[in-house]
PDB file of N, CA and C in Angstrom:
ATOM      1  N   MET A   3     -53.453 -77.885   1.418  1.00 73.00           N
ATOM      2  CA  MET A   3     -52.421 -77.579   0.433  1.00 73.00           C
ATOM      3  C   MET A   3     -53.030 -77.157  -0.906  1.00 73.00           C
ATOM      4  N   GLY A   4     -54.156 -77.795  -1.268  1.00 79.00           N
ATOM      5  CA  GLY A   4     -54.815 -77.461  -2.523  1.00 79.00           C
ATOM      6  C   GLY A   4     -55.256 -76.015  -2.573  1.00 79.00           C
ATOM      7  N   GLU A   5     -55.656 -75.474  -1.413  1.00 85.00           N
ATOM      8  CA  GLU A   5     -56.094 -74.083  -1.369  1.00 85.00           C
ATOM      9  C   GLU A   5     -54.957 -73.136  -1.728  1.00 85.00           C
ATOM     10  N   LEU A   6     -53.752 -73.436  -1.239  1.00 86.00           N
ATOM     11  CA  LEU A   6     -52.602 -72.584  -1.539  1.00 86.00           C
ATOM     12  C   LEU A   6     -52.244 -72.637  -3.015  1.00 86.00           C
ATOM     13  N   ILE A   7     -52.331 -73.829  -3.593  1.00 91.00           N
ATOM     14  CA  ILE A   7     -52.046 -73.958  -5.018  1.00 91.00           C
ATOM     15  C   ILE A   7     -53.071 -73.163  -5.824  1.00 91.00           C
ATOM     16  N   GLU A   8     -54.312 -73.234  -5.419  1.00 90.00           N
ATOM     17  CA  GLU A   8     -55.383 -72.503  -6.097  1.00 90.00           C
ATOM     18  C   GLU A   8     -55.141 -70.990  -6.043  1.00 90.00           C
ATOM     19  N   VAL A   9     -54.791 -70.504  -4.891  1.00 89.00           N
ATOM     20  CA  VAL A   9     -54.515 -69.073  -4.732  1.00 89.00           C
ATOM     21  C   VAL A   9     -53.315 -68.678  -5.591  1.00 89.00           C
ATOM     22  N   ALA A  10     -52.271 -69.503  -5.597  1.00 93.00           N
ATOM     23  CA  ALA A  10     -51.086 -69.207  -6.406  1.00 93.00           C
ATOM     24  C   ALA A  10     -51.425 -69.170  -7.889  1.00 93.00           C
ATOM     25  N   VAL A  11     -52.261 -70.084  -8.346  1.00 95.00           N
ATOM     26  CA  VAL A  11     -52.629 -70.116  -9.761  1.00 95.00           C
ATOM     27  C   VAL A  11     -53.416 -68.861 -10.139  1.00 95.00           C
ATOM     28  N   VAL A  12     -54.365 -68.464  -9.310  1.00 95.00           N
ATOM     29  CA  VAL A  12     -55.145 -67.256  -9.601  1.00 95.00           C
ATOM     30  C   VAL A  12     -54.226 -66.039  -9.602  1.00 95.00           C
ATOM     31  N   LEU A  13     -53.340 -65.954  -8.636  1.00 96.00           N
ATOM     32  CA  LEU A  13     -52.401 -64.836  -8.574  1.00 96.00           C
ATOM     33  C   LEU A  13     -51.515 -64.788  -9.806  1.00 96.00           C
ATOM     34  N   LEU A  14     -50.945 -65.913 -10.182  1.00 96.00           N
ATOM     35  CA  LEU A  14     -50.060 -65.930 -11.340  1.00 96.00           C
ATOM     36  C   LEU A  14     -50.825 -65.669 -12.634  1.00 96.00           C
ATOM     37  N   PHE A  15     -52.072 -66.071 -12.701  1.00 97.00           N
ATOM     38  CA  PHE A  15     -52.909 -65.745 -13.852  1.00 97.00           C
ATOM     39  C   PHE A  15     -53.063 -64.229 -13.986  1.00 97.00           C
ATOM     40  N   VAL A  16     -53.414 -63.576 -12.892  1.00 97.00           N
ATOM     41  CA  VAL A  16     -53.595 -62.122 -12.915  1.00 97.00           C
ATOM     42  C   VAL A  16     -52.287 -61.428 -13.289  1.00 97.00           C
ATOM     43  N   ALA A  17     -51.181 -61.878 -12.708  1.00 96.00           N
ATOM     44  CA  ALA A  17     -49.882 -61.265 -12.995  1.00 96.00           C
ATOM     45  C   ALA A  17     -49.505 -61.453 -14.464  1.00 96.00           C
ATOM     46  N   ARG A  18     -49.742 -62.639 -14.993  1.00 96.00           N
ATOM     47  CA  ARG A  18     -49.344 -62.919 -16.377  1.00 96.00           C
ATOM     48  C   ARG A  18     -50.202 -62.161 -17.385  1.00 96.00           C
ATOM     49  N   VAL A  19     -51.504 -62.140 -17.166  1.00 97.00           N
ATOM     50  CA  VAL A  19     -52.383 -61.411 -18.097  1.00 97.00           C
ATOM     51  C   VAL A  19     -52.060 -59.916 -18.042  1.00 97.00           C
ATOM     52  N   THR A  20     -51.796 -59.410 -16.861  1.00 96.00           N
ATOM     53  CA  THR A  20     -51.426 -57.996 -16.728  1.00 96.00           C
ATOM     54  C   THR A  20     -50.166 -57.697 -17.526  1.00 96.00           C
ATOM     55  N   ARG A  21     -49.159 -58.540 -17.375  1.00 95.00           N
ATOM     56  CA  ARG A  21     -47.908 -58.338 -18.115  1.00 95.00           C
ATOM     57  C   ARG A  21     -48.142 -58.469 -19.616  1.00 95.00           C
ATOM     58  N   LEU A  22     -48.956 -59.430 -20.004  1.00 95.00           N
ATOM     59  CA  LEU A  22     -49.254 -59.636 -21.418  1.00 95.00           C
ATOM     60  C   LEU A  22     -49.845 -58.365 -22.038  1.00 95.00           C
ATOM     61  N   VAL A  23     -50.792 -57.762 -21.360  1.00 95.00           N
ATOM     62  CA  VAL A  23     -51.455 -56.570 -21.895  1.00 95.00           C
ATOM     63  C   VAL A  23     -50.531 -55.357 -21.868  1.00 95.00           C
ATOM     64  N   VAL A  24     -49.786 -55.179 -20.798  1.00 94.00           N
ATOM     65  CA  VAL A  24     -49.035 -53.929 -20.598  1.00 94.00           C
ATOM     66  C   VAL A  24     -47.669 -53.910 -21.264  1.00 94.00           C
ATOM     67  N   THR A  25     -46.927 -55.020 -21.238  1.00 92.00           N
ATOM     68  CA  THR A  25     -45.536 -54.927 -21.677  1.00 92.00           C
ATOM     69  C   THR A  25     -45.077 -55.915 -22.735  1.00 92.00           C
ATOM     70  N   ASP A  26     -45.795 -56.990 -22.953  1.00 94.00           N
ATOM     71  CA  ASP A  26     -45.299 -57.984 -23.900  1.00 94.00           C
ATOM     72  C   ASP A  26     -45.290 -57.451 -25.326  1.00 94.00           C
ATOM     73  N   GLU A  27     -44.309 -57.884 -26.069  1.00 95.00           N
ATOM     74  CA  GLU A  27     -44.134 -57.455 -27.454  1.00 95.00           C
ATOM     75  C   GLU A  27     -45.310 -57.882 -28.331  1.00 95.00           C
ATOM     76  N   ILE A  28     -45.875 -59.029 -28.061  1.00 97.00           N
ATOM     77  CA  ILE A  28     -46.966 -59.544 -28.892  1.00 97.00           C
ATOM     78  C   ILE A  28     -48.207 -58.651 -28.850  1.00 97.00           C
ATOM     79  N   THR A  29     -48.384 -57.912 -27.776  1.00 96.00           N
ATOM     80  CA  THR A  29     -49.543 -57.016 -27.677  1.00 96.00           C
ATOM     81  C   THR A  29     -49.192 -55.556 -27.964  1.00 96.00           C
ATOM     82  N   ARG A  30     -47.952 -55.302 -28.354  1.00 95.00           N
ATOM     83  CA  ARG A  30     -47.541 -53.930 -28.647  1.00 95.00           C
ATOM     84  C   ARG A  30     -48.341 -53.304 -29.787  1.00 95.00           C
ATOM     85  N   PRO A  31     -48.518 -53.984 -30.937  1.00 96.00           N
ATOM     86  CA  PRO A  31     -49.280 -53.354 -32.030  1.00 96.00           C
ATOM     87  C   PRO A  31     -50.710 -52.947 -31.638  1.00 96.00           C
ATOM     88  N   PRO A  32     -51.496 -53.822 -30.985  1.00 95.00           N
ATOM     89  CA  PRO A  32     -52.830 -53.351 -30.596  1.00 95.00           C
ATOM     90  C   PRO A  32     -52.790 -52.220 -29.561  1.00 95.00           C
ATOM     91  N   ARG A  33     -51.815 -52.287 -28.638  1.00 94.00           N
ATOM     92  CA  ARG A  33     -51.669 -51.219 -27.642  1.00 94.00           C
ATOM     93  C   ARG A  33     -51.413 -49.891 -28.333  1.00 94.00           C
ATOM     94  N   GLU A  34     -50.471 -49.896 -29.281  1.00 94.00           N
ATOM     95  CA  GLU A  34     -50.132 -48.663 -29.984  1.00 94.00           C
ATOM     96  C   GLU A  34     -51.299 -48.161 -30.835  1.00 94.00           C
ATOM     97  N   ALA A  35     -52.061 -49.079 -31.441  1.00 96.00           N
ATOM     98  CA  ALA A  35     -53.223 -48.675 -32.237  1.00 96.00           C
ATOM     99  C   ALA A  35     -54.267 -48.005 -31.352  1.00 96.00           C
ATOM    100  N   ILE A  36     -54.478 -48.536 -30.173  1.00 94.00           N
ATOM    101  CA  ILE A  36     -55.439 -47.938 -29.236  1.00 94.00           C
ATOM    102  C   ILE A  36     -54.952 -46.568 -28.799  1.00 94.00           C
ATOM    103  N   ILE A  37     -53.671 -46.464 -28.474  1.00 93.00           N
ATOM    104  CA  ILE A  37     -53.095 -45.196 -28.005  1.00 93.00           C
ATOM    105  C   ILE A  37     -53.250 -44.112 -29.070  1.00 93.00           C
ATOM    106  N   ARG A  38     -53.034 -44.464 -30.329  1.00 95.00           N
ATOM    107  CA  ARG A  38     -53.151 -43.471 -31.421  1.00 95.00           C
ATOM    108  C   ARG A  38     -54.568 -42.908 -31.536  1.00 95.00           C
ATOM    109  N   GLN A  39     -55.555 -43.683 -31.131  1.00 96.00           N
ATOM    110  CA  GLN A  39     -56.951 -43.251 -31.234  1.00 96.00           C
ATOM    111  C   GLN A  39     -57.403 -42.406 -30.045  1.00 96.00           C
ATOM    112  N   LEU A  40     -56.610 -42.381 -29.005  1.00 95.00           N
ATOM    113  CA  LEU A  40     -57.014 -41.686 -27.771  1.00 95.00           C
ATOM    114  C   LEU A  40     -56.463 -40.263 -27.733  1.00 95.00           C
ATOM    115  N   PRO A  41     -57.181 -39.362 -27.065  1.00 94.00           N
ATOM    116  CA  PRO A  41     -56.662 -37.998 -26.918  1.00 94.00           C
ATOM    117  C   PRO A  41     -55.432 -37.975 -25.995  1.00 94.00           C
ATOM    118  N   GLU A  42     -54.636 -36.954 -26.168  1.00 89.00           N
ATOM    119  CA  GLU A  42     -53.440 -36.772 -25.333  1.00 89.00           C
ATOM    120  C   GLU A  42     -53.825 -36.760 -23.854  1.00 89.00           C
ATOM    121  N   GLY A  43     -53.095 -37.488 -23.035  1.00 90.00           N
ATOM    122  CA  GLY A  43     -53.345 -37.507 -21.594  1.00 90.00           C
ATOM    123  C   GLY A  43     -54.538 -38.352 -21.177  1.00 90.00           C
ATOM    124  N   SER A  44     -54.996 -39.220 -22.050  1.00 94.00           N
ATOM    125  CA  SER A  44     -56.158 -40.058 -21.745  1.00 94.00           C
ATOM    126  C   SER A  44     -55.862 -41.019 -20.590  1.00 94.00           C
ATOM    127  N   PRO A  45     -56.796 -41.144 -19.647  1.00 94.00           N
ATOM    128  CA  PRO A  45     -56.608 -42.118 -18.555  1.00 94.00           C
ATOM    129  C   PRO A  45     -56.494 -43.547 -19.073  1.00 94.00           C
ATOM    130  N   LEU A  46     -57.175 -43.869 -20.165  1.00 92.00           N
ATOM    131  CA  LEU A  46     -57.073 -45.216 -20.732  1.00 92.00           C
ATOM    132  C   LEU A  46     -55.666 -45.474 -21.258  1.00 92.00           C
ATOM    133  N   ALA A  47     -55.062 -44.473 -21.872  1.00 92.00           N
ATOM    134  CA  ALA A  47     -53.688 -44.620 -22.350  1.00 92.00           C
ATOM    135  C   ALA A  47     -52.751 -44.888 -21.176  1.00 92.00           C
ATOM    136  N   TYR A  48     -52.938 -44.159 -20.106  1.00 93.00           N
ATOM    137  CA  TYR A  48     -52.126 -44.379 -18.904  1.00 93.00           C
ATOM    138  C   TYR A  48     -52.336 -45.796 -18.379  1.00 93.00           C
ATOM    139  N   LEU A  49     -53.581 -46.242 -18.352  1.00 91.00           N
ATOM    140  CA  LEU A  49     -53.923 -47.563 -17.841  1.00 91.00           C
ATOM    141  C   LEU A  49     -53.216 -48.659 -18.628  1.00 91.00           C
ATOM    142  N   LEU A  50     -53.088 -48.482 -19.937  1.00 90.00           N
ATOM    143  CA  LEU A  50     -52.463 -49.503 -20.778  1.00 90.00           C
ATOM    144  C   LEU A  50     -50.962 -49.650 -20.544  1.00 90.00           C
ATOM    145  N   PHE A  51     -50.363 -48.720 -19.801  1.00 90.00           N
ATOM    146  CA  PHE A  51     -48.934 -48.799 -19.520  1.00 90.00           C
ATOM    147  C   PHE A  51     -48.620 -48.935 -18.033  1.00 90.00           C
ATOM    148  N   CYS A  52     -49.642 -49.038 -17.212  1.00 92.00           N
ATOM    149  CA  CYS A  52     -49.448 -49.098 -15.753  1.00 92.00           C
ATOM    150  C   CYS A  52     -49.893 -50.469 -15.238  1.00 92.00           C
ATOM    151  N   ARG A  53     -48.927 -51.318 -14.890  1.00 92.00           N
ATOM    152  CA  ARG A  53     -49.274 -52.660 -14.404  1.00 92.00           C
ATOM    153  C   ARG A  53     -49.991 -52.602 -13.067  1.00 92.00           C
ATOM    154  N   TRP A  54     -49.605 -51.662 -12.217  1.00 92.00           N
ATOM    155  CA  TRP A  54     -50.295 -51.529 -10.929  1.00 92.00           C
ATOM    156  C   TRP A  54     -51.768 -51.205 -11.171  1.00 92.00           C
ATOM    157  N   CYS A  55     -52.034 -50.321 -12.121  1.00 94.00           N
ATOM    158  CA  CYS A  55     -53.407 -49.887 -12.390  1.00 94.00           C
ATOM    159  C   CYS A  55     -54.217 -50.973 -13.085  1.00 94.00           C
ATOM    160  N   LEU A  56     -53.676 -51.511 -14.152  1.00 96.00           N
ATOM    161  CA  LEU A  56     -54.411 -52.491 -14.936  1.00 96.00           C
ATOM    162  C   LEU A  56     -54.652 -53.779 -14.163  1.00 96.00           C
ATOM    163  N   SER A  57     -53.753 -54.118 -13.267  1.00 96.00           N
ATOM    164  CA  SER A  57     -53.921 -55.371 -12.515  1.00 96.00           C
ATOM    165  C   SER A  57     -55.210 -55.371 -11.697  1.00 96.00           C
ATOM    166  N   VAL A  58     -55.678 -54.214 -11.274  1.00 96.00           N
ATOM    167  CA  VAL A  58     -56.952 -54.150 -10.543  1.00 96.00           C
ATOM    168  C   VAL A  58     -58.084 -54.637 -11.440  1.00 96.00           C
ATOM    169  N   TRP A  59     -58.106 -54.158 -12.677  1.00 96.00           N
ATOM    170  CA  TRP A  59     -59.187 -54.492 -13.598  1.00 96.00           C
ATOM    171  C   TRP A  59     -59.109 -55.932 -14.072  1.00 96.00           C
ATOM    172  N   ILE A  60     -57.934 -56.503 -14.074  1.00 97.00           N
ATOM    173  CA  ILE A  60     -57.793 -57.915 -14.432  1.00 97.00           C
ATOM    174  C   ILE A  60     -58.100 -58.800 -13.226  1.00 97.00           C
ATOM    175  N   ALA A  61     -57.776 -58.323 -12.046  1.00 97.00           N
ATOM    176  CA  ALA A  61     -58.003 -59.113 -10.832  1.00 97.00           C
ATOM    177  C   ALA A  61     -59.488 -59.255 -10.500  1.00 97.00           C
ATOM    178  N   VAL A  62     -60.304 -58.277 -10.845  1.00 97.00           N
ATOM    179  CA  VAL A  62     -61.737 -58.348 -10.503  1.00 97.00           C
ATOM    180  C   VAL A  62     -62.406 -59.563 -11.153  1.00 97.00           C
ATOM    181  N   PRO A  63     -62.311 -59.740 -12.488  1.00 97.00           N
ATOM    182  CA  PRO A  63     -62.924 -60.960 -13.038  1.00 97.00           C
ATOM    183  C   PRO A  63     -62.209 -62.229 -12.576  1.00 97.00           C
ATOM    184  N   GLY A  64     -60.901 -62.145 -12.320  1.00 96.00           N
ATOM    185  CA  GLY A  64     -60.187 -63.311 -11.785  1.00 96.00           C
ATOM    186  C   GLY A  64     -60.710 -63.712 -10.422  1.00 96.00           C
ATOM    187  N   ALA A  65     -60.919 -62.733  -9.561  1.00 96.00           N
ATOM    188  CA  ALA A  65     -61.450 -63.008  -8.220  1.00 96.00           C
ATOM    189  C   ALA A  65     -62.886 -63.504  -8.295  1.00 96.00           C
ATOM    190  N   ALA A  66     -63.675 -62.935  -9.209  1.00 96.00           N
ATOM    191  CA  ALA A  66     -65.061 -63.381  -9.360  1.00 96.00           C
ATOM    192  C   ALA A  66     -65.113 -64.824  -9.846  1.00 96.00           C
ATOM    193  N   ALA A  67     -64.274 -65.170 -10.808  1.00 95.00           N
ATOM    194  CA  ALA A  67     -64.222 -66.547 -11.299  1.00 95.00           C
ATOM    195  C   ALA A  67     -63.792 -67.494 -10.183  1.00 95.00           C
ATOM    196  N   TRP A  68     -62.780 -67.083  -9.420  1.00 93.00           N
ATOM    197  CA  TRP A  68     -62.339 -67.893  -8.278  1.00 93.00           C
ATOM    198  C   TRP A  68     -63.505 -68.112  -7.317  1.00 93.00           C
ATOM    199  N   TRP A  69     -64.228 -67.053  -7.007  1.00 93.00           N
ATOM    200  CA  TRP A  69     -65.323 -67.147  -6.041  1.00 93.00           C
ATOM    201  C   TRP A  69     -66.410 -68.091  -6.541  1.00 93.00           C
ATOM    202  N   LEU A  70     -66.720 -68.029  -7.832  1.00 93.00           N
ATOM    203  CA  LEU A  70     -67.778 -68.856  -8.401  1.00 93.00           C
ATOM    204  C   LEU A  70     -67.370 -70.320  -8.586  1.00 93.00           C
ATOM    205  N   LEU A  71     -66.112 -70.557  -8.937  1.00 93.00           N
ATOM    206  CA  LEU A  71     -65.690 -71.897  -9.339  1.00 93.00           C
ATOM    207  C   LEU A  71     -64.973 -72.698  -8.257  1.00 93.00           C
ATOM    208  N   SER A  72     -64.496 -72.043  -7.231  1.00 91.00           N
ATOM    209  CA  SER A  72     -63.687 -72.713  -6.218  1.00 91.00           C
ATOM    210  C   SER A  72     -64.533 -73.303  -5.097  1.00 91.00           C
ATOM    211  N   ASP A  73     -64.014 -74.370  -4.510  1.00 87.00           N
ATOM    212  CA  ASP A  73     -64.649 -74.969  -3.338  1.00 87.00           C
ATOM    213  C   ASP A  73     -63.987 -74.514  -2.035  1.00 87.00           C
ATOM    214  N   VAL A  74     -62.991 -73.642  -2.142  1.00 84.00           N
ATOM    215  CA  VAL A  74     -62.300 -73.145  -0.950  1.00 84.00           C
ATOM    216  C   VAL A  74     -63.305 -72.373  -0.097  1.00 84.00           C
ATOM    217  N   PRO A  75     -63.345 -72.619   1.195  1.00 82.00           N
ATOM    218  CA  PRO A  75     -64.284 -71.883   2.061  1.00 82.00           C
ATOM    219  C   PRO A  75     -64.033 -70.378   2.007  1.00 82.00           C
ATOM    220  N   ARG A  76     -65.094 -69.614   1.959  1.00 82.00           N
ATOM    221  CA  ARG A  76     -64.999 -68.152   1.951  1.00 82.00           C
ATOM    222  C   ARG A  76     -65.097 -67.649   3.379  1.00 82.00           C
ATOM    223  N   TRP A  77     -64.376 -66.586   3.671  1.00 79.00           N
ATOM    224  CA  TRP A  77     -64.404 -66.088   5.047  1.00 79.00           C
ATOM    225  C   TRP A  77     -65.708 -65.387   5.374  1.00 79.00           C
ATOM    226  N   SER A  78     -66.326 -64.718   4.411  1.00 89.00           N
ATOM    227  CA  SER A  78     -67.601 -64.060   4.721  1.00 89.00           C
ATOM    228  C   SER A  78     -68.779 -64.773   4.062  1.00 89.00           C
ATOM    229  N   GLY A  79     -68.527 -65.419   2.936  1.00 87.00           N
ATOM    230  CA  GLY A  79     -69.608 -66.064   2.203  1.00 87.00           C
ATOM    231  C   GLY A  79     -70.432 -65.098   1.374  1.00 87.00           C
ATOM    232  N   LEU A  80     -70.070 -63.839   1.396  1.00 92.00           N
ATOM    233  CA  LEU A  80     -70.787 -62.808   0.642  1.00 92.00           C
ATOM    234  C   LEU A  80     -69.927 -62.386  -0.541  1.00 92.00           C
ATOM    235  N   TRP A  81     -70.412 -62.603  -1.755  1.00 92.00           N
ATOM    236  CA  TRP A  81     -69.606 -62.296  -2.933  1.00 92.00           C
ATOM    237  C   TRP A  81     -69.196 -60.837  -2.968  1.00 92.00           C
ATOM    238  N   TRP A  82     -70.087 -59.934  -2.538  1.00 94.00           N
ATOM    239  CA  TRP A  82     -69.797 -58.503  -2.619  1.00 94.00           C
ATOM    240  C   TRP A  82     -68.732 -58.070  -1.617  1.00 94.00           C
ATOM    241  N   ALA A  83     -68.425 -58.903  -0.651  1.00 95.00           N
ATOM    242  CA  ALA A  83     -67.327 -58.624   0.282  1.00 95.00           C
ATOM    243  C   ALA A  83     -66.059 -59.370  -0.133  1.00 95.00           C
ATOM    244  N   ASP A  84     -66.221 -60.632  -0.497  1.00 94.00           N
ATOM    245  CA  ASP A  84     -65.054 -61.455  -0.809  1.00 94.00           C
ATOM    246  C   ASP A  84     -64.382 -61.096  -2.134  1.00 94.00           C
ATOM    247  N   VAL A  85     -65.164 -60.885  -3.194  1.00 95.00           N
ATOM    248  CA  VAL A  85     -64.577 -60.628  -4.511  1.00 95.00           C
ATOM    249  C   VAL A  85     -63.736 -59.348  -4.527  1.00 95.00           C
ATOM    250  N   PRO A  86     -64.232 -58.209  -4.046  1.00 96.00           N
ATOM    251  CA  PRO A  86     -63.367 -57.018  -4.049  1.00 96.00           C
ATOM    252  C   PRO A  86     -62.127 -57.175  -3.163  1.00 96.00           C
ATOM    253  N   THR A  87     -62.288 -57.843  -2.032  1.00 95.00           N
ATOM    254  CA  THR A  87     -61.150 -58.041  -1.136  1.00 95.00           C
ATOM    255  C   THR A  87     -60.077 -58.893  -1.801  1.00 95.00           C
ATOM    256  N   VAL A  88     -60.492 -59.991  -2.397  1.00 94.00           N
ATOM    257  CA  VAL A  88     -59.540 -60.870  -3.082  1.00 94.00           C
ATOM    258  C   VAL A  88     -58.935 -60.156  -4.286  1.00 94.00           C
ATOM    259  N   ALA A  89     -59.748 -59.411  -5.037  1.00 96.00           N
ATOM    260  CA  ALA A  89     -59.237 -58.687  -6.203  1.00 96.00           C
ATOM    261  C   ALA A  89     -58.159 -57.685  -5.801  1.00 96.00           C
ATOM    262  N   LEU A  90     -58.387 -56.948  -4.743  1.00 97.00           N
ATOM    263  CA  LEU A  90     -57.375 -55.979  -4.292  1.00 97.00           C
ATOM    264  C   LEU A  90     -56.104 -56.678  -3.821  1.00 97.00           C
ATOM    265  N   ALA A  91     -56.261 -57.807  -3.153  1.00 96.00           N
ATOM    266  CA  ALA A  91     -55.080 -58.572  -2.709  1.00 96.00           C
ATOM    267  C   ALA A  91     -54.308 -59.105  -3.915  1.00 96.00           C
ATOM    268  N   LEU A  92     -55.016 -59.622  -4.911  1.00 96.00           N
ATOM    269  CA  LEU A  92     -54.358 -60.112  -6.125  1.00 96.00           C
ATOM    270  C   LEU A  92     -53.644 -58.983  -6.854  1.00 96.00           C
ATOM    271  N   SER A  93     -54.298 -57.843  -6.962  1.00 97.00           N
ATOM    272  CA  SER A  93     -53.708 -56.701  -7.647  1.00 97.00           C
ATOM    273  C   SER A  93     -52.454 -56.209  -6.932  1.00 97.00           C
ATOM    274  N   HIS A  94     -52.534 -56.098  -5.628  1.00 96.00           N
ATOM    275  CA  HIS A  94     -51.372 -55.615  -4.883  1.00 96.00           C
ATOM    276  C   HIS A  94     -50.203 -56.595  -4.994  1.00 96.00           C
ATOM    277  N   THR A  95     -50.491 -57.864  -4.889  1.00 96.00           N
ATOM    278  CA  THR A  95     -49.423 -58.858  -4.997  1.00 96.00           C
ATOM    279  C   THR A  95     -48.838 -58.858  -6.402  1.00 96.00           C
ATOM    280  N   THR A  96     -49.670 -58.654  -7.411  1.00 95.00           N
ATOM    281  CA  THR A  96     -49.166 -58.526  -8.778  1.00 95.00           C
ATOM    282  C   THR A  96     -48.209 -57.337  -8.872  1.00 95.00           C
ATOM    283  N   GLY A  97     -48.579 -56.231  -8.264  1.00 93.00           N
ATOM    284  CA  GLY A  97     -47.698 -55.065  -8.248  1.00 93.00           C
ATOM    285  C   GLY A  97     -46.370 -55.355  -7.575  1.00 93.00           C
ATOM    286  N   LEU A  98     -46.398 -56.127  -6.514  1.00 94.00           N
ATOM    287  CA  LEU A  98     -45.147 -56.499  -5.848  1.00 94.00           C
ATOM    288  C   LEU A  98     -44.301 -57.405  -6.731  1.00 94.00           C
ATOM    289  N   LEU A  99     -44.946 -58.296  -7.474  1.00 92.00           N
ATOM    290  CA  LEU A  99     -44.210 -59.156  -8.400  1.00 92.00           C
ATOM    291  C   LEU A  99     -43.539 -58.347  -9.505  1.00 92.00           C
ATOM    292  N   VAL A 100     -44.174 -57.260  -9.911  1.00 87.00           N
ATOM    293  CA  VAL A 100     -43.596 -56.392 -10.944  1.00 87.00           C
ATOM    294  C   VAL A 100     -42.235 -55.870 -10.490  1.00 87.00           C
ATOM    295  N   ARG A 101     -42.110 -55.593  -9.237  1.00 85.00           N
ATOM    296  CA  ARG A 101     -40.841 -55.060  -8.709  1.00 85.00           C
ATOM    297  C   ARG A 101     -39.674 -56.026  -8.871  1.00 85.00           C
ATOM    298  N   THR A 102     -39.974 -57.322  -9.025  1.00 87.00           N
ATOM    299  CA  THR A 102     -38.902 -58.299  -9.163  1.00 87.00           C
ATOM    300  C   THR A 102     -38.393 -58.393 -10.610  1.00 87.00           C
ATOM    301  N   GLU A 103     -39.105 -57.783 -11.551  1.00 81.00           N
ATOM    302  CA  GLU A 103     -38.709 -57.842 -12.942  1.00 81.00           C
ATOM    303  C   GLU A 103     -37.777 -56.683 -13.272  1.00 81.00           C
ATOM    304  N   PRO A 104     -36.832 -56.928 -14.183  1.00 77.00           N
ATOM    305  CA  PRO A 104     -35.941 -55.827 -14.570  1.00 77.00           C
ATOM    306  C   PRO A 104     -36.708 -54.771 -15.367  1.00 77.00           C
ATOM    307  N   GLU A 105     -36.238 -53.530 -15.277  1.00 69.00           N
ATOM    308  CA  GLU A 105     -36.835 -52.438 -16.048  1.00 69.00           C
ATOM    309  C   GLU A 105     -36.585 -52.676 -17.528  1.00 69.00           C
ATOM    310  N   GLU A 106     -37.582 -52.336 -18.337  1.00 62.00           N
ATOM    311  CA  GLU A 106     -37.431 -52.526 -19.784  1.00 62.00           C
ATOM    312  C   GLU A 106     -37.132 -51.234 -20.480  1.00 62.00           C
TER     313      GLU A 106
END
């Protein structure tokens, strides 16, 4: 049961940080300041508004931290296989969670 709770916490962490960066009002001023400094059509500007996209970059360190700090058995035991796999799963699930939120 502890393993499921651990996975849920990591998933919700990735989802929450992604939402914090992309859509929360508290991060709007820094987001807008960054956007003003970027050229028109910048991929970074797009990334700052795309939860599906940004969740990948947030999930990678989340998955790496999980791999380093958790006692849950790994299926391969190889960080270079487990971390990207878990990161992609976290990112995709975060994207699915986005669908449950109302449009802003």
